[in-house]
mmCIF file with all atom_site columns, C-alpha atoms in Angstrom:
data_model
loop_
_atom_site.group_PDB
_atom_site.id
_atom_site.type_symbol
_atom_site.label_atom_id
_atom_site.label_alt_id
_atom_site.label_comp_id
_atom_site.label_asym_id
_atom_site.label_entity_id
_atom_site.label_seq_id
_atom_site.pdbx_PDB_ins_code
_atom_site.Cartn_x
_atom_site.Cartn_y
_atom_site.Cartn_z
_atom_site.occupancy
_atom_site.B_iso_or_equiv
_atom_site.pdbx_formal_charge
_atom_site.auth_seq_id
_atom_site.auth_comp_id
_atom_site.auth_asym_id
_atom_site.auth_atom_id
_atom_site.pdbx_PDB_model_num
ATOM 1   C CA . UNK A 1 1   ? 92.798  -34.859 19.579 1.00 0.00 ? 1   UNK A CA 1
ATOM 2   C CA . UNK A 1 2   ? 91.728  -35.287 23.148 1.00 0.00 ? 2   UNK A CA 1
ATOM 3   C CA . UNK A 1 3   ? 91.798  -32.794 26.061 1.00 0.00 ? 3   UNK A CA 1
ATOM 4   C CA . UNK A 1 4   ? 91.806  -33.438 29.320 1.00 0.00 ? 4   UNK A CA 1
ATOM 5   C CA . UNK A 1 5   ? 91.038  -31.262 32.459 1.00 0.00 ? 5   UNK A CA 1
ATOM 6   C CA . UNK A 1 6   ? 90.816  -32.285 36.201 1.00 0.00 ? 6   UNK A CA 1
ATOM 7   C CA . UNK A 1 7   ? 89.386  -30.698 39.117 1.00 0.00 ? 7   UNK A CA 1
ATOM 8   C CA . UNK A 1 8   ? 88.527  -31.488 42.459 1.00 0.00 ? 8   UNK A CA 1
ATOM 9   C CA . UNK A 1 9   ? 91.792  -31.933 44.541 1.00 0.00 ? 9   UNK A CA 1
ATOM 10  C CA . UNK A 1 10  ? 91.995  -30.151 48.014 1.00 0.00 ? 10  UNK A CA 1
ATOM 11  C CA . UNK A 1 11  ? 92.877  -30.546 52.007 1.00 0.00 ? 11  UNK A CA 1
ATOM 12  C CA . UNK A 1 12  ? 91.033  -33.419 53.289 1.00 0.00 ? 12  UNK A CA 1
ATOM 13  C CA . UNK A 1 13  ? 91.838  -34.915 56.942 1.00 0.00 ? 13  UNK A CA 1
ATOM 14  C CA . UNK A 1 14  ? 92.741  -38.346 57.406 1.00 0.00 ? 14  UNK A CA 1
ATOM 15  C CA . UNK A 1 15  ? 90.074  -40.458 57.124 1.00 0.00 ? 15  UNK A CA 1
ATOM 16  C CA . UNK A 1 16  ? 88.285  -38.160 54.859 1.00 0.00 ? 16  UNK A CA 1
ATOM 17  C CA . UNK A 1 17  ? 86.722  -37.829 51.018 1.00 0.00 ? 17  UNK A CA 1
ATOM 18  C CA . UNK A 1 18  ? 87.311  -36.303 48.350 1.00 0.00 ? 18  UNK A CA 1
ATOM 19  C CA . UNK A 1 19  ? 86.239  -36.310 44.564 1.00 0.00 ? 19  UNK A CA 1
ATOM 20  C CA . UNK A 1 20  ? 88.499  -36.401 41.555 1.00 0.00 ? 20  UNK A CA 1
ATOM 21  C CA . UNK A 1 21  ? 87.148  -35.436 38.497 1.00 0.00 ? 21  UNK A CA 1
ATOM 22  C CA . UNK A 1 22  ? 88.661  -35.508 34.768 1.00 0.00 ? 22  UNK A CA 1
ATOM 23  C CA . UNK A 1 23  ? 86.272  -34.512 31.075 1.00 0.00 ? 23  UNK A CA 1
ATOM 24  C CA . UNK A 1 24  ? 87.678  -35.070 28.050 1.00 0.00 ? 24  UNK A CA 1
ATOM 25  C CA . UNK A 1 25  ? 87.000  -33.229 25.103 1.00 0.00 ? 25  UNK A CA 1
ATOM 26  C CA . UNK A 1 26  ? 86.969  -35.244 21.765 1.00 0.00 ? 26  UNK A CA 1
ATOM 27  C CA . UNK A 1 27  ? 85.897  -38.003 20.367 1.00 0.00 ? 27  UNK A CA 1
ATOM 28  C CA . UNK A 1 28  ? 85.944  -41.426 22.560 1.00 0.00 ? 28  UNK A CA 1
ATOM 29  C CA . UNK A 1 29  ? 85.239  -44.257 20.923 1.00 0.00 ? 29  UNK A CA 1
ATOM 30  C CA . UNK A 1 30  ? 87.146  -47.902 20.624 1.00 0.00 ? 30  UNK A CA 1
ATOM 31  C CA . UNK A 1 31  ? 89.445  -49.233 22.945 1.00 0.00 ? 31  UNK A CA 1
ATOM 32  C CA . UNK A 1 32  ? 89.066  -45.720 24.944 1.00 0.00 ? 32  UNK A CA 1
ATOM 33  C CA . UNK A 1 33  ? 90.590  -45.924 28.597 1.00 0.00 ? 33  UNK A CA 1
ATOM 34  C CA . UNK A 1 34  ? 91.632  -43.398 31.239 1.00 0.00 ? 34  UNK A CA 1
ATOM 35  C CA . UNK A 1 35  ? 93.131  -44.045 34.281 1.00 0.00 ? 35  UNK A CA 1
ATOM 36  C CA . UNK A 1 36  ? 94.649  -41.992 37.330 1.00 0.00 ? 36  UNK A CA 1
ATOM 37  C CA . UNK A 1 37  ? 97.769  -41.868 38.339 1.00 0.00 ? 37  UNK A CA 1
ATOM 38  C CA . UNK A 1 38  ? 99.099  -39.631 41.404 1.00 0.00 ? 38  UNK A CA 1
ATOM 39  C CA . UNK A 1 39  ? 102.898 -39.191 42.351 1.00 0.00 ? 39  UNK A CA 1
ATOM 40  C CA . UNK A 1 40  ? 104.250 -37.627 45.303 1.00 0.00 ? 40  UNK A CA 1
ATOM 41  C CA . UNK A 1 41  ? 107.230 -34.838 46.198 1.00 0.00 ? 41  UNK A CA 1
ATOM 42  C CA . UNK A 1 42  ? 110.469 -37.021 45.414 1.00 0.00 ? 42  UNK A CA 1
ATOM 43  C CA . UNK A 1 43  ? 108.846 -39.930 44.094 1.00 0.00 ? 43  UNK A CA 1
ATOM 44  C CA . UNK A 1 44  ? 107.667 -41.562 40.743 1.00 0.00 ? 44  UNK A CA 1
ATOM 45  C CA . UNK A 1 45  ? 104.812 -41.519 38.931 1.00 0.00 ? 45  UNK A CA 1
ATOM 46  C CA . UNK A 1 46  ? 102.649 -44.425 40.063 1.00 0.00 ? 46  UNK A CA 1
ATOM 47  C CA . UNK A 1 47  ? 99.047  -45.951 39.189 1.00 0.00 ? 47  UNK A CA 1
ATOM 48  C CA . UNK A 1 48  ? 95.849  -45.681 41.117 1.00 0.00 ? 48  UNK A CA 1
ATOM 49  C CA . UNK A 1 49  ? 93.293  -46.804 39.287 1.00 0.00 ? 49  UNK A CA 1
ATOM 50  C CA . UNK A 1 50  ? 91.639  -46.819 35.422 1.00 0.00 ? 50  UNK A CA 1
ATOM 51  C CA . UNK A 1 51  ? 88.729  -47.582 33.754 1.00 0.00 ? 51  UNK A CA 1
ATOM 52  C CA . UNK A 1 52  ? 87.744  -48.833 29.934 1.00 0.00 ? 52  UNK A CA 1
ATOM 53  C CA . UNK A 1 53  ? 85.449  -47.018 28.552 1.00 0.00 ? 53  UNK A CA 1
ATOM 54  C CA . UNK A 1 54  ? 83.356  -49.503 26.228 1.00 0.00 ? 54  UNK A CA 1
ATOM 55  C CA . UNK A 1 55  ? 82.964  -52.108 28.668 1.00 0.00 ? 55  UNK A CA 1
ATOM 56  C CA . UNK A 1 56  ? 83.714  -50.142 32.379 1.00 0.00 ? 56  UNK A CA 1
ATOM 57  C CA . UNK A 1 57  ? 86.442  -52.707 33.785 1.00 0.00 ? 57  UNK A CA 1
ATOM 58  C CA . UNK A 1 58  ? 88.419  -51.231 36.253 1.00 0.00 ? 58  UNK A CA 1
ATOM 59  C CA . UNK A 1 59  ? 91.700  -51.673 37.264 1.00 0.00 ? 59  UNK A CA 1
ATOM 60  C CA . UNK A 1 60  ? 93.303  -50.634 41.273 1.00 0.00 ? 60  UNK A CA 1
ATOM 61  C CA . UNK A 1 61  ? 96.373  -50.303 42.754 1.00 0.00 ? 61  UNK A CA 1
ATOM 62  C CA . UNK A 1 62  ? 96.249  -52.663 45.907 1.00 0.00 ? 62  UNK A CA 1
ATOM 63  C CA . UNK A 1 63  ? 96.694  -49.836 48.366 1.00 0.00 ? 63  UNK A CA 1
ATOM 64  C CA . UNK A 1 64  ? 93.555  -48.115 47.233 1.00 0.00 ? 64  UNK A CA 1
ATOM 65  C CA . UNK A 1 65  ? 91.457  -50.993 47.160 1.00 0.00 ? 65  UNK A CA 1
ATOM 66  C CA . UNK A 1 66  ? 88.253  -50.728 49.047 1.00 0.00 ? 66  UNK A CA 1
ATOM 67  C CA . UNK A 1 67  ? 88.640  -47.188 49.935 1.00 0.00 ? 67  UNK A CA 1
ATOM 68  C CA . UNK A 1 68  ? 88.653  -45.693 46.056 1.00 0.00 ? 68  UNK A CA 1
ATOM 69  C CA . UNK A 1 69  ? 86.114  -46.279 43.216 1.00 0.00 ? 69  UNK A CA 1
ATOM 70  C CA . UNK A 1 70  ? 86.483  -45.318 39.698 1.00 0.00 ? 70  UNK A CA 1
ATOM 71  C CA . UNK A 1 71  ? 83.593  -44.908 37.566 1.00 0.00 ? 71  UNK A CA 1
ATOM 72  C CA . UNK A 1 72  ? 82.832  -43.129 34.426 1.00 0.00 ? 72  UNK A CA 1
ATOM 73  C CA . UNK A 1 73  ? 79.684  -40.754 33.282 1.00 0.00 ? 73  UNK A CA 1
ATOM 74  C CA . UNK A 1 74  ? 79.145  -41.230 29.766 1.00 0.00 ? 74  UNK A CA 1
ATOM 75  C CA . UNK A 1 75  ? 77.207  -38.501 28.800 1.00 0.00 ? 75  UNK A CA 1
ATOM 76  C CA . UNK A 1 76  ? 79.957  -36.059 30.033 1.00 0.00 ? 76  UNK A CA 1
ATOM 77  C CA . UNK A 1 77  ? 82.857  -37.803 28.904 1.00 0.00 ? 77  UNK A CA 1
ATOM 78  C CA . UNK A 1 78  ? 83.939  -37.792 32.103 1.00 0.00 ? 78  UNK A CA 1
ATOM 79  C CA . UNK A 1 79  ? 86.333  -40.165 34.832 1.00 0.00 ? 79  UNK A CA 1
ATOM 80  C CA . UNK A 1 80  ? 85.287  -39.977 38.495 1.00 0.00 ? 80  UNK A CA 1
ATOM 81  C CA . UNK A 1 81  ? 87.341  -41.066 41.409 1.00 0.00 ? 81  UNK A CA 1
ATOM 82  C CA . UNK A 1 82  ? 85.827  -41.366 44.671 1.00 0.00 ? 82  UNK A CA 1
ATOM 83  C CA . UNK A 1 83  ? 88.647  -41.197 47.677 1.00 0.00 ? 83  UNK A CA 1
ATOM 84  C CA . UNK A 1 84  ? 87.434  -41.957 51.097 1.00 0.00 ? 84  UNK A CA 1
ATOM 85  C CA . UNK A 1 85  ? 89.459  -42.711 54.246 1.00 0.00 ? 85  UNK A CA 1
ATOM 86  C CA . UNK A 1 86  ? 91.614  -40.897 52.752 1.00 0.00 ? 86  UNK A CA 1
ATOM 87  C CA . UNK A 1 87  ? 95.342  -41.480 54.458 1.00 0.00 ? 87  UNK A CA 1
ATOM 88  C CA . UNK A 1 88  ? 98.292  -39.358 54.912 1.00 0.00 ? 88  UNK A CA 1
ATOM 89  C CA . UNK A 1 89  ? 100.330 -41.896 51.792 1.00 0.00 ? 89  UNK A CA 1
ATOM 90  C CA . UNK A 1 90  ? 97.294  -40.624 49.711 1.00 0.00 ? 90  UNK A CA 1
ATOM 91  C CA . UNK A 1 91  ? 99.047  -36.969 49.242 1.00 0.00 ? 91  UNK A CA 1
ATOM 92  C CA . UNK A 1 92  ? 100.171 -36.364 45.737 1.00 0.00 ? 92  UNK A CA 1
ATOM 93  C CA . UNK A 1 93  ? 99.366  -34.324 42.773 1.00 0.00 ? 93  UNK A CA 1
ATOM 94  C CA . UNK A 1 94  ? 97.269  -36.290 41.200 1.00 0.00 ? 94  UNK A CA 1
ATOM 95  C CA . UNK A 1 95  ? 97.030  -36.912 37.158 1.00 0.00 ? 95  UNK A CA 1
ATOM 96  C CA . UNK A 1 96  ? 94.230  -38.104 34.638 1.00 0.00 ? 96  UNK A CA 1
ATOM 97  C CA . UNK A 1 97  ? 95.527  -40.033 31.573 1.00 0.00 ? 97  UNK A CA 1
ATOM 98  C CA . UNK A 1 98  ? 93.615  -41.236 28.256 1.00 0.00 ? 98  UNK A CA 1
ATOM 99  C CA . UNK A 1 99  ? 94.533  -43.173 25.738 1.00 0.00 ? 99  UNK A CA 1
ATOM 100 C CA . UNK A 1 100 ? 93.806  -46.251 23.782 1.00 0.00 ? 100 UNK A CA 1
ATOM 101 C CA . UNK A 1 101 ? 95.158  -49.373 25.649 1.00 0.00 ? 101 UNK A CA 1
ATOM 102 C CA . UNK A 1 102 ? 95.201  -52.948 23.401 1.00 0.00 ? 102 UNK A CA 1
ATOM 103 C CA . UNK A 1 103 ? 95.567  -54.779 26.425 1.00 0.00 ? 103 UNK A CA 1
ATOM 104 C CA . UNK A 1 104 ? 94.831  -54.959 29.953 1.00 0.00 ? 104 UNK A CA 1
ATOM 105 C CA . UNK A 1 105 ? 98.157  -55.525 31.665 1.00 0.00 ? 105 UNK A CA 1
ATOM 106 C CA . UNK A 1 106 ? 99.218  -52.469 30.043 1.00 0.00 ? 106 UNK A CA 1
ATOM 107 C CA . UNK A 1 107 ? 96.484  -50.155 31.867 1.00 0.00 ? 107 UNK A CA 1
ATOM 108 C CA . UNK A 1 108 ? 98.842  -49.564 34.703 1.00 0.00 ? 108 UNK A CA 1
ATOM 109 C CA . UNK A 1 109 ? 102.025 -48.380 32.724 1.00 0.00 ? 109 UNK A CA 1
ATOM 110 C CA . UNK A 1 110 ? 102.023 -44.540 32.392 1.00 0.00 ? 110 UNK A CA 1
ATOM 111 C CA . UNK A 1 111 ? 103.673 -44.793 29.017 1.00 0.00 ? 111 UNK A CA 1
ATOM 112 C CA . UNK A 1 112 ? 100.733 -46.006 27.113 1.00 0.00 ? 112 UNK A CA 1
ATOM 113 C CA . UNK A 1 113 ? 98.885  -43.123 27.366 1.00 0.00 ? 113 UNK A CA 1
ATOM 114 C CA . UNK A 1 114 ? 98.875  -40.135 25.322 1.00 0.00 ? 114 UNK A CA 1
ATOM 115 C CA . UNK A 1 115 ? 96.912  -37.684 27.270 1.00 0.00 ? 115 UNK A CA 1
ATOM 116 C CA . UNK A 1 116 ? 97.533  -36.373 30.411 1.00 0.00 ? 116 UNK A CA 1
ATOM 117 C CA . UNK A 1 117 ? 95.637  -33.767 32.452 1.00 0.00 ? 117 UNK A CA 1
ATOM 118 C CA . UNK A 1 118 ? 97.509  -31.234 34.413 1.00 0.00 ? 118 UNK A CA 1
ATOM 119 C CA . UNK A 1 119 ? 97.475  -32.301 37.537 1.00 0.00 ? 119 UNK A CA 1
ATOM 120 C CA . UNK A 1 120 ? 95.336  -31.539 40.777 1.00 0.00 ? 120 UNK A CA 1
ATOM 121 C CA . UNK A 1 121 ? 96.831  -31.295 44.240 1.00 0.00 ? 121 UNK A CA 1
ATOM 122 C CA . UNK A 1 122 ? 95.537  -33.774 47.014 1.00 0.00 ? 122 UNK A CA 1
ATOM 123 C CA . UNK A 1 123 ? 96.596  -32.880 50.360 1.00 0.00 ? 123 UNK A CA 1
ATOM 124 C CA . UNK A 1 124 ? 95.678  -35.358 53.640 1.00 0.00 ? 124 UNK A CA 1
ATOM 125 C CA . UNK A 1 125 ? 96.691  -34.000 56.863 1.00 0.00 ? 125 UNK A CA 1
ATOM 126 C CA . UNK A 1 126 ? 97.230  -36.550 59.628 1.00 0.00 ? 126 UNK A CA 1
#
């Protein structure tokens, strides 16, 4: 079994950064992957970004590219995500998922993962 706990969120003005963090606890090993994804008041779940674990491929939604970079630290078992110019869109709560993913194009589809963090708030004020 894997936990999984994020921190990090905040209030951040446009144009600003903030840090996501999310450790798991347990073993991660294989065809390991976490991703984010963030979803906003009225509005589905969507994907932001993930990362494989054995090999460190990374996947991004299109709106995020170039501003946020996902990256892993090995010896803490845990995903980073690095948010600059931040916008206004960017506000969400904002969730960590694990799991083991067989394929690629199925990184950005919430239902193949099996762990899920609870959530950190991300506030951008315009």
């Amino acid at each position: 079994q894997v936990q999984l706990v994020e921190s990090g969120g905040g209030l951040v003005q446009a144009g600003g950064s903030l840090r996501l963090s999310c450790a798991a606890s347990g073993r991660i090993i294989g065809s390991w992957t976490m991703a984010w994804f963030r979803q906003a008041p009225g509005q589905a779940r969507e994907f932001v970004a993930s990362i494989r674990w054995l090999d460190s491929s990374t996947s991004y939604e299109d709106s995020v590219k170039g501003r946020f970079s996902i990256s892993r630290d090995a010896v803490k078992n845990t995903m980073l995500l690095q948010m600059n110019s931040l916008k206004p869109e960017d506000a969400a709560v904002y969730y960590c998922a694990g799991g083991w993913i067989a394929s690629a194009s199925a990184m950005i589809d919430s239902r193949t993962y099996t762990y899920w963090g609870q959530g950190t708030q991300v506030t951008v004020s315009s």
